[in-house]
Amino acid sequence: MTDASLCAERLTLGYDGRTVATELSVAIPDGGFTAIVGPNACGKSTLLRALARMLAPRAGRVLLDGVEIRQRPTKEVARRLGLLPQTATAPDGIVVADLVARGRHPYQRLLRQWSQEDERAVREAMRRTGVDDLAGRPVDELSGGQRQRVWLAMALAQETSLLLLDEPTTFLDIAHQLEVLELCADLHAAGRTLVAVLHDLNHACRYATHLVAMRDGAIVAQGAPADIVDAELVAAVFGLNCLVVPCPATGAPMVVPCDRRGASVLVEDPVA
Amino acid sequence: MSAVHAVRLGGGVALVVRPRAIAVGAVLVVAGAALAVAAVGTGEITLSPAEVVRALVGAGDPGTTFVVRDLRLPRVVCAVLAGVALGVSGAVFQALTRNPLGSPDIVGFQQGAAVGALVVITMLEGTGRAVSAGALAGGGLVAAAVYLLAREGGRTSGYRLILIGIAFAFLMTALTEYLLARARVEDAQEGLRWLFGSLNGRTWEDVAPLALGLAVLLPCAVPAGRALRALELGDDAAHGLGVRVERARVGLVALAVGLVSVSTVAVGPIAFVALTAPQIARRLTRAPAPPLVCSALTGAVLVLAADVAAQRVVPETPVPVGVMTGALGGLYLAWLLTISWRSGHA
Ligand SMILES: Nc1ncnc2c1ncn2[C@@H]1O[C@H](COP(=O)(O)OP(=O)(O)O)[C@@H](O)[C@H]1O
Ligand SMILES: [Mg+2]
């Protein structure tokens, strides 16, 4: 596969004594928006952490630009691949501009802590995410949606062509979820390669160009949403009985769960 | 408005600074200088600030110059350097553990040093350098044990570091009491004197190792500060920014332990400075985490203030500086925590 700068080959992943996933192979299409979906605790974050060289695989390897990622200097990787983890915490009272500026860490040296280039990248990142008006505000006083945009700005300030996001929309209300996803779509349209763990399968189908569907530490399917998402896949991944219909707004596959008895009014009268 | 305030020094050198931190730093330097002059003026013969300054610049009479330069200045320099070491050590520990209690005097280092010193004093009849060596060994062993026990699957959490450290602190305090209880009365007295930490009778010979230690360790605080700014965001985020998290953490613990060690060897365990100075500095500068430079300056000011107070409050029976830092620092921290809880910022 030549069009994937980031790929994993037959990974076995685990923590301490426990193996969480085996035989994971994925290729992240360059310039694509890849969404990793699956039920809770199936290993989505674990896979993302392995791709971002945060977790050493027990077996298999992760390749970035054809080189095993753990053999490349950490700082060099940090200029190529950015990560927004689920666990990121803003220090008490830190202001927006200060947090965004921390994204410049991989470019700074001991005696040259701040350059014009850093300044430009931070401004640009704040503008792109629409947080430039908040520059002097403490992050802990912002709404959930604003805060998530600030974290995205920090990741953008890192100026990496690959961006890995772990559940960027969790804990946000529906309007803010869409706001963050639209922002991701803009970044993708501007040429970045995105990988995001997403909770909502409909959001994934709507915004992503490539899906990786996981269950119990294994990959069930990967491919374009329109090619792989059907009732069978949803049943296999989430154990959910549903209909898959084209979204009236975008035409992307849309999952409509059936009620618990497995019957839906629509079954007798399919939309398509 | 610039996103970040940077000072460009030419030649590609640019440092990130915050205007408020500079103002606070300047005030602390002035306060420290005033306290230093007051401290040098304090003693059996009280000297006026003018006399002190004259003696320092070499324009005083020979008697006063001797008292100032050879008898009292080493004590004050010791106080400043120990305060700097403790302030930076506490700031690094607290930023690393993301917890205001993550301080070498809470998480077992100083208690371990006390046991080491007492073993030498009460069981091996040692004095001077041997006591220092015992303190270093005790503190170092406890620090290493706490760090190793706090590791879990190749990573260390600040929370575990603190809980295990506090457990060790209790254990070491119990051992200290046991050693004191079974020691001969003279040894116990000597041990207690060491335990309080003192600046009495410090000479230029005591200053030298402290100054040397700081000359080696303080430059390491620059990369340490950089790593801390990333680590504050969480381990995964720091990793994403290109920090080798566990390696950085070992280095930071070593730096903090090294700093508290050089201070303990020179002046004994001075309580509460490493705990309080970073918190005071953080609130004064309104920084998101303990700022290293201002913590250092605050540490120096605290030790100097405590020393002046210790000598002047009851001049007939001066209390050890460690007792004074404990009292002053404890009160100030209690006050700060009370007002910050009331205003809703912990
Ligand atoms: N740091 C960790 N230590 C031990 N087990 C973990 C750790 N992180 C995740 N796990 C376990 O690995 C499994 C997969 O977790 P994760 O990748 O976080 O799932 P997801 O992101 O899909 O919800 C879960 O069973 C979880 O309990
Ligand atoms: Mg997860």
XYZ file of C-alpha atoms and ligand atoms in Angstrom:
646
model
C 0.000 0.000 0.000
C 1.762 3.111 -1.179
C -0.816 5.739 -0.292
C -0.663 5.165 3.456
C 2.176 6.882 5.344
C 0.862 5.490 8.624
C 0.062 1.842 8.935
C 0.007 -0.924 11.479
C 1.032 -4.479 10.709
C -0.335 -7.358 12.758
C -0.255 -5.599 16.099
C -0.763 -7.345 19.387
C -1.590 -4.772 22.047
C -2.138 -5.005 25.763
C -1.586 -3.555 29.203
C 0.404 -5.280 31.942
C -0.622 -8.916 31.884
C -3.668 -8.471 29.689
C -3.844 -8.676 25.915
C -6.472 -6.320 24.542
C -6.106 -6.804 20.801
C -4.356 -9.175 18.410
C -3.597 -9.218 14.696
C -4.581 -5.612 14.072
C -3.589 -4.398 10.624
C -4.718 -1.001 9.414
C -3.598 1.442 6.770
C -4.495 5.092 7.233
C -5.156 6.544 3.752
C -3.130 9.711 3.122
C -5.324 12.781 2.936
C -8.313 10.830 4.236
C -10.534 11.272 7.268
C -10.468 7.917 9.009
C -12.935 7.176 11.788
C -12.415 4.326 14.240
C -15.756 3.053 15.530
C -16.858 0.266 17.824
C -18.492 -0.441 21.187
C -17.010 0.789 24.472
C -13.789 -0.899 25.577
C -13.249 -2.661 22.243
C -9.765 -1.187 21.961
C -10.231 1.962 19.853
C -8.118 4.183 22.111
C -5.600 1.393 22.460
C -5.182 1.214 18.683
C -4.913 4.991 18.420
C -2.281 5.077 21.175
C -0.282 2.419 19.372
C -0.483 4.402 16.120
C 0.802 7.446 17.988
C 3.731 5.376 19.440
C 2.389 5.860 22.952
C 1.957 2.168 23.524
C 4.609 -0.326 22.515
C 3.094 -3.263 20.629
C 3.696 -6.764 22.023
C 4.035 -7.975 18.462
C 3.816 -6.407 15.026
C 4.868 -2.899 14.119
C 3.676 0.571 13.288
C 5.241 2.208 10.263
C 5.396 5.951 9.660
C 6.711 6.858 6.214
C 7.935 3.291 5.892
C 10.073 3.411 9.047
C 9.159 1.755 12.319
C 7.771 4.611 14.371
C 9.574 3.779 17.602
C 12.917 3.997 15.854
C 12.412 7.591 14.807
C 13.341 10.445 17.144
C 10.323 11.381 19.306
C 10.579 15.031 18.423
C 10.743 14.363 14.710
C 7.623 12.195 14.969
C 5.945 15.014 16.921
C 6.404 17.305 13.917
C 4.788 14.749 11.635
C 1.986 13.350 13.777
C -0.145 15.198 16.341
C -2.361 13.623 18.951
C -5.272 14.870 20.966
C -5.732 12.279 23.719
C -8.925 11.718 25.673
C -7.031 12.360 28.884
C -5.584 15.803 28.138
C -5.970 18.134 31.101
C -5.656 21.917 31.093
C -3.593 23.224 34.018
C -5.676 25.352 36.441
C -6.181 28.878 35.210
C -4.149 28.537 31.999
C -5.257 30.993 29.319
C -6.176 29.957 25.794
C -3.142 31.452 24.015
C -0.782 29.809 26.501
C -2.360 26.380 26.020
C -2.343 26.670 22.223
C 1.302 27.794 22.355
C 2.268 24.530 24.048
C 1.604 22.824 20.739
C 4.877 24.371 19.571
C 6.916 22.222 21.938
C 8.428 19.991 19.233
C 9.853 23.041 17.437
C 11.446 24.713 20.432
C 15.010 24.437 21.527
C 16.722 25.190 24.796
C 17.678 28.768 24.063
C 15.260 29.530 21.300
C 11.983 29.080 23.065
C 9.854 31.243 20.862
C 10.209 32.324 17.239
C 8.237 34.375 14.731
C 7.324 31.062 13.198
C 5.831 29.858 16.500
C 3.908 33.101 16.762
C 2.493 32.690 13.267
C 1.543 29.031 13.797
C -0.287 29.797 17.049
C -2.230 32.681 15.516
C -3.113 30.609 12.494
C -4.292 27.690 14.665
C -6.460 29.990 16.780
C -7.940 31.608 13.708
C -8.719 28.274 12.049
C -10.552 27.020 15.126
C -12.279 30.341 15.788
C -10.806 30.824 19.246
C -8.766 33.967 18.488
C -11.262 36.107 20.414
C -10.732 33.927 23.477
C -6.915 34.272 23.542
C -6.738 35.817 27.011
C -9.526 33.793 28.630
C -8.831 31.024 31.176
C -9.577 27.658 29.578
C -11.519 26.395 32.609
C -14.083 29.178 32.177
C -15.000 28.136 28.623
C -17.917 25.997 27.469
C -17.246 22.394 26.524
C -17.403 23.167 22.807
C -15.049 26.130 23.080
C -12.636 24.079 25.175
C -12.557 21.310 22.596
C -11.799 23.874 19.889
C -8.934 25.205 22.003
C -7.469 21.708 22.302
C -7.835 21.288 18.558
C -6.036 24.601 18.132
C -3.190 23.278 20.278
C -2.952 20.181 18.111
C -3.086 22.370 14.965
C -0.306 24.628 16.255
C 1.855 21.517 16.165
C 1.513 21.750 12.366
C 1.554 18.063 11.621
C 0.141 16.620 8.443
C -1.290 13.698 10.457
C -3.707 14.386 13.274
C -5.028 11.695 15.642
C -8.053 12.579 17.778
C -9.514 10.415 20.534
C -13.249 11.048 20.890
C -13.136 14.768 20.128
C -16.928 15.055 20.422
C -17.618 13.168 23.640
C -19.374 15.176 26.384
C -20.532 17.822 23.909
C -24.147 18.561 23.058
C -25.307 17.793 19.532
C -24.713 21.303 18.150
C -21.177 21.426 19.538
C -20.486 17.892 18.347
C -21.343 18.973 14.826
C -19.325 22.154 15.184
C -16.225 20.116 16.071
C -16.888 17.629 13.269
C -17.349 20.434 10.732
C -14.024 21.829 11.872
C -12.442 18.405 11.388
C -13.991 18.232 7.917
C -12.509 21.658 7.099
C -9.071 20.514 8.240
C -9.448 17.404 6.152
C -10.530 19.461 3.140
C -7.457 21.644 3.635
C -5.269 18.594 3.146
C -4.634 17.085 6.558
C -4.864 13.374 7.200
C -7.234 12.830 10.116
C -7.848 9.807 12.299
C -10.586 10.121 14.911
C -12.206 7.756 17.342
C -15.906 8.583 17.059
C -18.745 7.378 19.197
C -21.587 8.066 16.859
C -21.715 5.798 13.826
C -23.902 8.264 11.909
C -21.368 11.036 12.449
C -18.613 8.713 11.307
C -20.529 7.812 8.131
C -21.281 11.434 7.426
C -17.850 12.963 7.890
C -15.292 10.202 7.467
C -13.945 8.967 4.152
C -12.658 5.738 5.651
C -13.992 3.619 8.502
C -12.250 1.140 10.755
C -14.902 -0.879 12.606
C -13.708 -2.779 15.669
C -15.142 -5.244 18.123
C -13.453 -7.050 21.031
C -9.983 -6.014 20.005
C -10.354 -7.095 16.386
C -11.077 -5.236 13.188
C -14.391 -6.311 11.708
C -14.240 -4.230 8.538
C -12.467 -1.264 7.011
C -13.281 0.783 3.954
C -15.374 3.692 2.713
C -18.608 4.098 4.739
C -20.802 3.664 1.685
C -19.054 0.396 0.852
C -19.025 -1.290 4.228
C -21.865 0.034 6.385
C -24.982 -2.106 6.238
C -27.331 -3.712 8.754
C -25.115 -6.772 8.881
C -22.025 -4.788 9.861
C -23.889 -2.856 12.555
C -25.179 -6.131 13.943
C -21.675 -7.625 13.892
C -20.018 -4.600 15.513
C -22.586 -3.279 17.962
C -24.953 -6.256 18.226
C -27.689 -3.885 17.205
C -30.686 -4.600 15.062
C -31.134 -1.722 12.646
C -31.919 -0.387 9.247
C -29.360 1.396 7.150
C -30.899 4.043 4.931
C -29.372 6.884 2.906
C -29.210 10.082 4.917
C -31.783 12.526 3.527
C -29.290 15.385 3.861
C -26.059 13.882 2.556
C -26.824 10.483 1.079
C -24.296 8.860 3.424
C -25.385 5.604 5.075
C -27.541 6.319 8.121
C -28.220 3.867 10.892
C -31.750 3.741 12.231
C -32.016 1.392 15.211
C -35.051 -0.880 15.357
C -36.987 -1.284 18.569
C -36.185 -4.132 20.903
C -38.580 -6.620 19.346
C -36.604 -6.353 16.156
C -39.497 -4.932 14.203
C -39.829 -1.431 12.954
C -42.720 0.198 11.223
C -40.326 0.884 8.412
C -39.515 -2.764 7.813
C -42.848 -3.304 6.112
C -42.369 -0.132 4.117
C -38.670 0.288 3.256
C -37.681 3.793 2.345
C -35.222 2.783 -0.337
C -1.629 41.376 21.536
C 1.022 38.781 21.057
C -0.118 35.246 21.823
C 2.867 34.647 24.050
C 5.239 37.178 25.511
C 8.720 36.451 24.340
C 11.954 38.273 24.985
C 14.281 38.109 22.005
C 17.878 38.406 23.039
C 19.346 38.248 19.556
C 21.412 35.413 18.156
C 18.307 33.247 17.960
C 17.811 33.336 21.727
C 14.238 33.975 22.790
C 12.703 33.197 26.136
C 9.032 32.928 26.939
C 8.115 35.256 29.771
C 5.021 36.595 31.456
C 5.004 40.294 32.414
C 3.398 39.577 35.767
C 6.096 37.020 36.580
C 8.768 39.644 35.877
C 7.077 42.178 38.158
C 6.674 39.608 40.941
C 10.274 38.492 40.470
C 11.525 42.069 40.762
C 9.559 42.623 43.975
C 10.924 39.381 45.418
C 14.505 40.362 44.571
C 14.070 43.715 46.313
C 12.433 42.068 49.342
C 15.204 39.473 49.445
C 17.917 42.124 49.298
C 16.291 44.106 52.112
C 15.934 40.969 54.237
C 19.538 40.004 53.538
C 20.748 43.385 54.772
C 18.528 43.027 57.850
C 19.843 39.507 58.440
C 23.453 40.634 58.230
C 22.630 43.419 60.687
C 21.189 40.921 63.156
C 23.297 39.385 65.901
C 24.949 40.138 69.207
C 25.819 43.598 67.922
C 23.016 45.079 65.842
C 24.244 46.893 62.735
C 22.292 49.516 60.816
C 21.596 48.877 57.108
C 24.042 51.693 56.250
C 26.795 50.039 58.278
C 26.067 46.700 56.639
C 26.237 48.130 53.121
C 29.442 50.049 53.918
C 31.070 46.886 55.222
C 29.916 44.905 52.205
C 31.401 47.348 49.708
C 34.596 47.548 51.779
C 34.175 51.056 53.153
C 33.545 50.174 56.802
C 35.914 49.854 59.740
C 37.907 46.592 59.883
C 36.029 45.203 62.919
C 32.596 45.609 61.372
C 33.861 44.388 58.017
C 35.131 41.188 59.659
C 31.814 40.605 61.435
C 29.819 41.261 58.275
C 31.924 39.498 55.687
C 33.330 36.554 57.584
C 30.842 35.857 60.349
C 27.407 36.849 59.113
C 27.495 36.871 55.322
C 28.082 33.096 54.969
C 24.976 32.481 57.047
C 22.894 34.760 54.823
C 24.308 33.289 51.609
C 23.513 29.818 52.968
C 19.962 30.942 53.680
C 19.511 32.342 50.155
C 20.992 29.319 48.384
C 19.091 26.819 50.534
C 15.893 28.767 49.884
C 16.531 28.732 46.125
C 17.245 24.999 46.155
C 14.135 24.201 48.193
C 11.903 26.508 46.140
C 12.930 24.969 42.808
C 12.836 21.439 44.193
C 9.300 21.932 45.495
C 8.167 23.573 42.261
C 9.491 20.682 40.167
C 7.911 18.069 42.461
C 4.564 19.835 42.574
C 4.400 20.419 38.835
C 5.422 16.820 38.216
C 2.821 15.317 40.518
C 0.266 18.010 39.610
C -0.423 18.242 43.317
C 0.422 20.978 45.844
C 1.319 18.261 48.368
C 3.973 16.782 46.100
C 6.856 18.225 48.012
C 10.042 16.582 49.290
C 9.110 17.417 52.884
C 5.763 15.656 52.542
C 6.631 12.656 50.373
C 9.368 11.175 52.497
C 12.699 12.567 51.315
C 13.310 14.783 54.317
C 12.054 12.116 56.714
C 14.395 9.595 55.097
C 17.267 12.069 55.409
C 16.399 12.509 59.096
C 16.581 8.756 59.721
C 19.901 8.578 57.870
C 21.337 11.430 59.913
C 20.052 9.994 63.193
C 21.486 6.562 62.479
C 24.883 8.198 62.056
C 24.511 10.435 65.112
C 23.004 7.978 67.577
C 24.329 4.605 66.448
C 27.634 5.326 64.719
C 28.740 8.276 66.852
C 29.420 10.209 63.659
C 29.598 13.972 63.245
C 29.890 16.593 60.502
C 30.362 15.129 57.031
C 29.361 11.664 58.203
C 25.977 13.018 59.308
C 25.521 14.684 55.911
C 26.406 11.444 54.157
C 23.911 9.568 56.332
C 21.220 12.120 55.506
C 21.915 11.854 51.773
C 21.863 8.078 51.867
C 18.610 8.012 53.841
C 16.865 10.583 51.660
C 18.149 9.024 48.449
C 17.071 5.519 49.447
C 13.580 6.658 50.371
C 13.255 8.674 47.137
C 14.339 5.676 45.055
C 12.017 3.314 46.946
C 9.041 5.669 46.544
C 9.738 6.111 42.840
C 10.132 2.387 42.179
C 7.006 1.465 44.131
C 5.025 4.180 42.360
C 5.885 2.679 38.970
C 3.160 0.587 37.479
C 3.510 -0.995 34.077
C 6.367 1.314 33.088
C 4.638 4.548 34.105
C 4.389 6.502 37.314
C 1.363 8.501 38.363
C 1.771 11.603 40.503
C -1.013 10.380 42.715
C 0.724 7.099 43.513
C 3.991 8.944 44.049
C 2.370 11.113 46.713
C 0.419 8.377 48.497
C 3.409 6.055 48.661
C 5.614 8.990 49.664
C 3.295 9.946 52.521
C 3.244 6.332 53.721
C 7.052 6.352 53.745
C 7.087 9.702 55.535
C 5.021 8.208 58.371
C 7.228 5.148 58.497
C 10.380 7.286 58.654
C 8.893 9.573 61.304
C 8.173 6.531 63.455
C 11.757 5.330 62.943
C 13.063 8.787 63.843
C 11.156 8.721 67.108
C 12.369 5.230 67.870
C 15.999 6.249 67.225
C 15.630 9.315 69.439
C 13.960 7.314 72.211
C 16.688 4.692 72.405
C 19.618 7.115 72.011
C 21.814 8.476 74.799
C 20.587 11.874 75.997
C 23.501 13.817 74.467
C 23.108 12.046 71.129
C 19.360 12.651 71.168
C 19.973 16.337 71.764
C 22.470 16.499 68.929
C 19.988 14.645 66.734
C 17.187 17.042 67.556
C 19.422 19.989 66.749
C 20.069 18.519 63.329
C 16.376 17.731 62.798
C 15.304 21.345 63.130
C 17.686 22.603 60.498
C 19.821 25.546 61.415
C 21.894 28.327 59.937
C 23.903 28.878 63.111
C 27.664 28.977 62.745
C 27.662 28.540 58.956
C 30.986 29.509 57.369
C 32.198 29.951 53.806
C 33.199 26.288 53.979
C 29.532 25.343 54.285
C 28.607 27.685 51.434
C 31.040 26.137 48.926
C 29.397 22.708 48.417
C 25.943 24.292 48.360
C 27.005 26.824 45.727
C 28.722 24.134 43.689
C 25.674 21.882 43.839
C 23.431 24.685 42.656
C 25.838 25.663 39.876
C 25.494 22.135 38.523
C 21.780 21.592 39.151
C 20.158 24.936 38.378
C 21.027 24.930 34.639
C 19.139 21.622 34.430
C 16.038 23.502 35.553
C 15.774 25.117 32.090
C 15.069 21.897 30.148
C 13.124 20.690 33.196
C 10.790 23.665 32.917
C 10.236 22.945 29.236
C 9.396 19.305 29.877
C 7.067 20.280 32.724
C 5.100 22.652 30.494
C 4.274 19.677 28.283
C 3.783 17.151 31.109
C 1.201 19.420 32.729
C -1.181 18.546 29.903
C -1.158 14.855 30.803
C 1.188 12.014 29.895
C -0.382 11.177 26.546
C -0.499 14.810 25.435
C 3.136 15.298 26.465
C 4.084 12.181 24.559
C 2.268 13.561 21.536
C 4.346 16.733 21.822
C 7.519 14.713 21.599
C 8.462 14.344 25.274
C 9.844 10.996 26.402
C 7.560 10.928 29.381
C 9.133 8.359 31.674
C 12.683 9.452 30.963
C 11.735 13.054 31.610
C 10.072 12.035 34.847
C 13.145 10.208 36.142
C 15.251 13.250 35.284
C 12.853 15.610 37.045
C 12.692 13.476 40.194
C 16.500 13.286 40.202
C 16.766 17.062 39.818
C 14.306 17.731 42.642
C 15.977 15.205 44.944
C 19.422 16.593 44.061
C 18.347 20.124 44.937
C 16.773 19.192 48.258
C 19.865 17.094 49.017
C 22.377 19.921 48.631
C 20.211 22.087 50.837
C 19.806 19.382 53.498
C 23.534 18.737 53.623
C 24.263 22.438 54.124
C 21.578 23.483 56.587
C 19.634 20.381 57.612
C 15.981 19.769 56.836
C 14.320 23.189 56.738
C 10.638 22.404 56.922
C 7.830 23.712 54.756
C 9.816 25.901 52.331
C 9.685 23.414 49.456
C 5.976 22.975 50.124
C 4.999 26.621 50.503
C 7.313 28.614 48.246
C 5.945 27.204 44.950
C 2.343 27.702 46.062
C 2.997 31.278 47.129
C 4.866 31.973 43.886
C 2.095 30.402 41.831
C -0.542 32.583 43.444
C 1.543 35.737 43.237
C 2.242 35.225 39.531
C -1.196 33.695 38.804
C 0.619 31.064 36.778
C -1.102 27.774 35.905
C 1.671 25.796 37.598
C 4.445 26.576 40.082
C 6.853 28.915 38.211
C 10.473 27.862 38.698
C 12.237 31.226 38.905
C 9.704 32.889 41.183
C 9.548 29.760 43.373
C 13.320 29.990 43.783
C 13.107 33.666 44.775
C 10.178 33.023 47.115
C 12.131 30.198 48.750
C 15.083 32.517 49.376
C 12.823 35.236 50.792
C 11.068 32.744 53.072
C 14.265 31.315 54.536
C 15.746 34.800 55.016
C 12.569 36.100 56.667
C 12.389 33.059 58.907
C 16.040 33.487 59.916
C 15.652 37.164 60.756
C 12.493 36.428 62.718
C 14.055 33.453 64.494
C 16.924 35.609 65.732
C 14.980 38.742 66.546
C 11.696 37.564 68.062
C 13.287 36.187 71.237
C 16.887 37.393 70.990
C 17.938 35.664 74.234
C 16.965 32.207 72.991
C 16.955 32.238 69.176
C 14.872 29.366 67.790
C 16.240 27.219 64.945
C 15.297 28.540 61.502
C 13.467 25.297 60.695
C 11.004 25.901 63.537
C 10.368 29.381 62.188
C 9.854 28.324 58.552
C 7.456 25.682 59.829
C 5.431 28.262 61.723
C 5.522 31.031 59.090
C 5.085 28.778 56.083
C 2.312 26.766 57.698
C 0.338 29.853 58.666
C 0.737 31.436 55.258
C -0.297 28.281 53.427
C -3.355 27.881 55.676
C -4.309 31.479 54.960
C -3.800 31.124 51.210
C -5.802 27.925 51.016
C -8.615 29.473 53.024
C -8.971 32.509 50.763
C -8.620 30.481 47.587
C -11.271 28.006 48.736
C -13.570 30.883 49.548
C -13.110 32.415 46.113
C -13.546 28.999 44.511
C -10.055 28.505 43.078
C -8.288 25.654 44.788
N -4.038 2.000 30.877
C -4.703 0.828 30.854
N -4.325 -0.174 31.678
C -4.964 -1.364 31.665
N -6.003 -1.647 30.875
C -6.438 -0.702 30.021
C -5.815 0.591 29.973
N -6.444 1.333 29.039
C -7.423 0.552 28.536
N -7.413 -0.676 29.111
C -8.324 -1.793 28.802
O -8.186 -2.109 27.427
C -9.435 -2.354 26.857
C -9.628 -1.447 25.658
O -9.691 -0.126 26.110
P -9.792 1.130 25.150
O -8.828 0.965 24.049
O -9.658 2.320 26.012
O -11.287 0.995 24.619
P -12.172 2.039 23.818
O -11.341 3.252 23.552
O -12.569 1.316 22.593
O -13.345 2.332 24.678
C -10.476 -2.144 27.926
O -10.882 -3.399 28.419
C -9.769 -1.382 28.987
O -10.227 -1.740 30.262
Mg -11.473 5.251 24.330
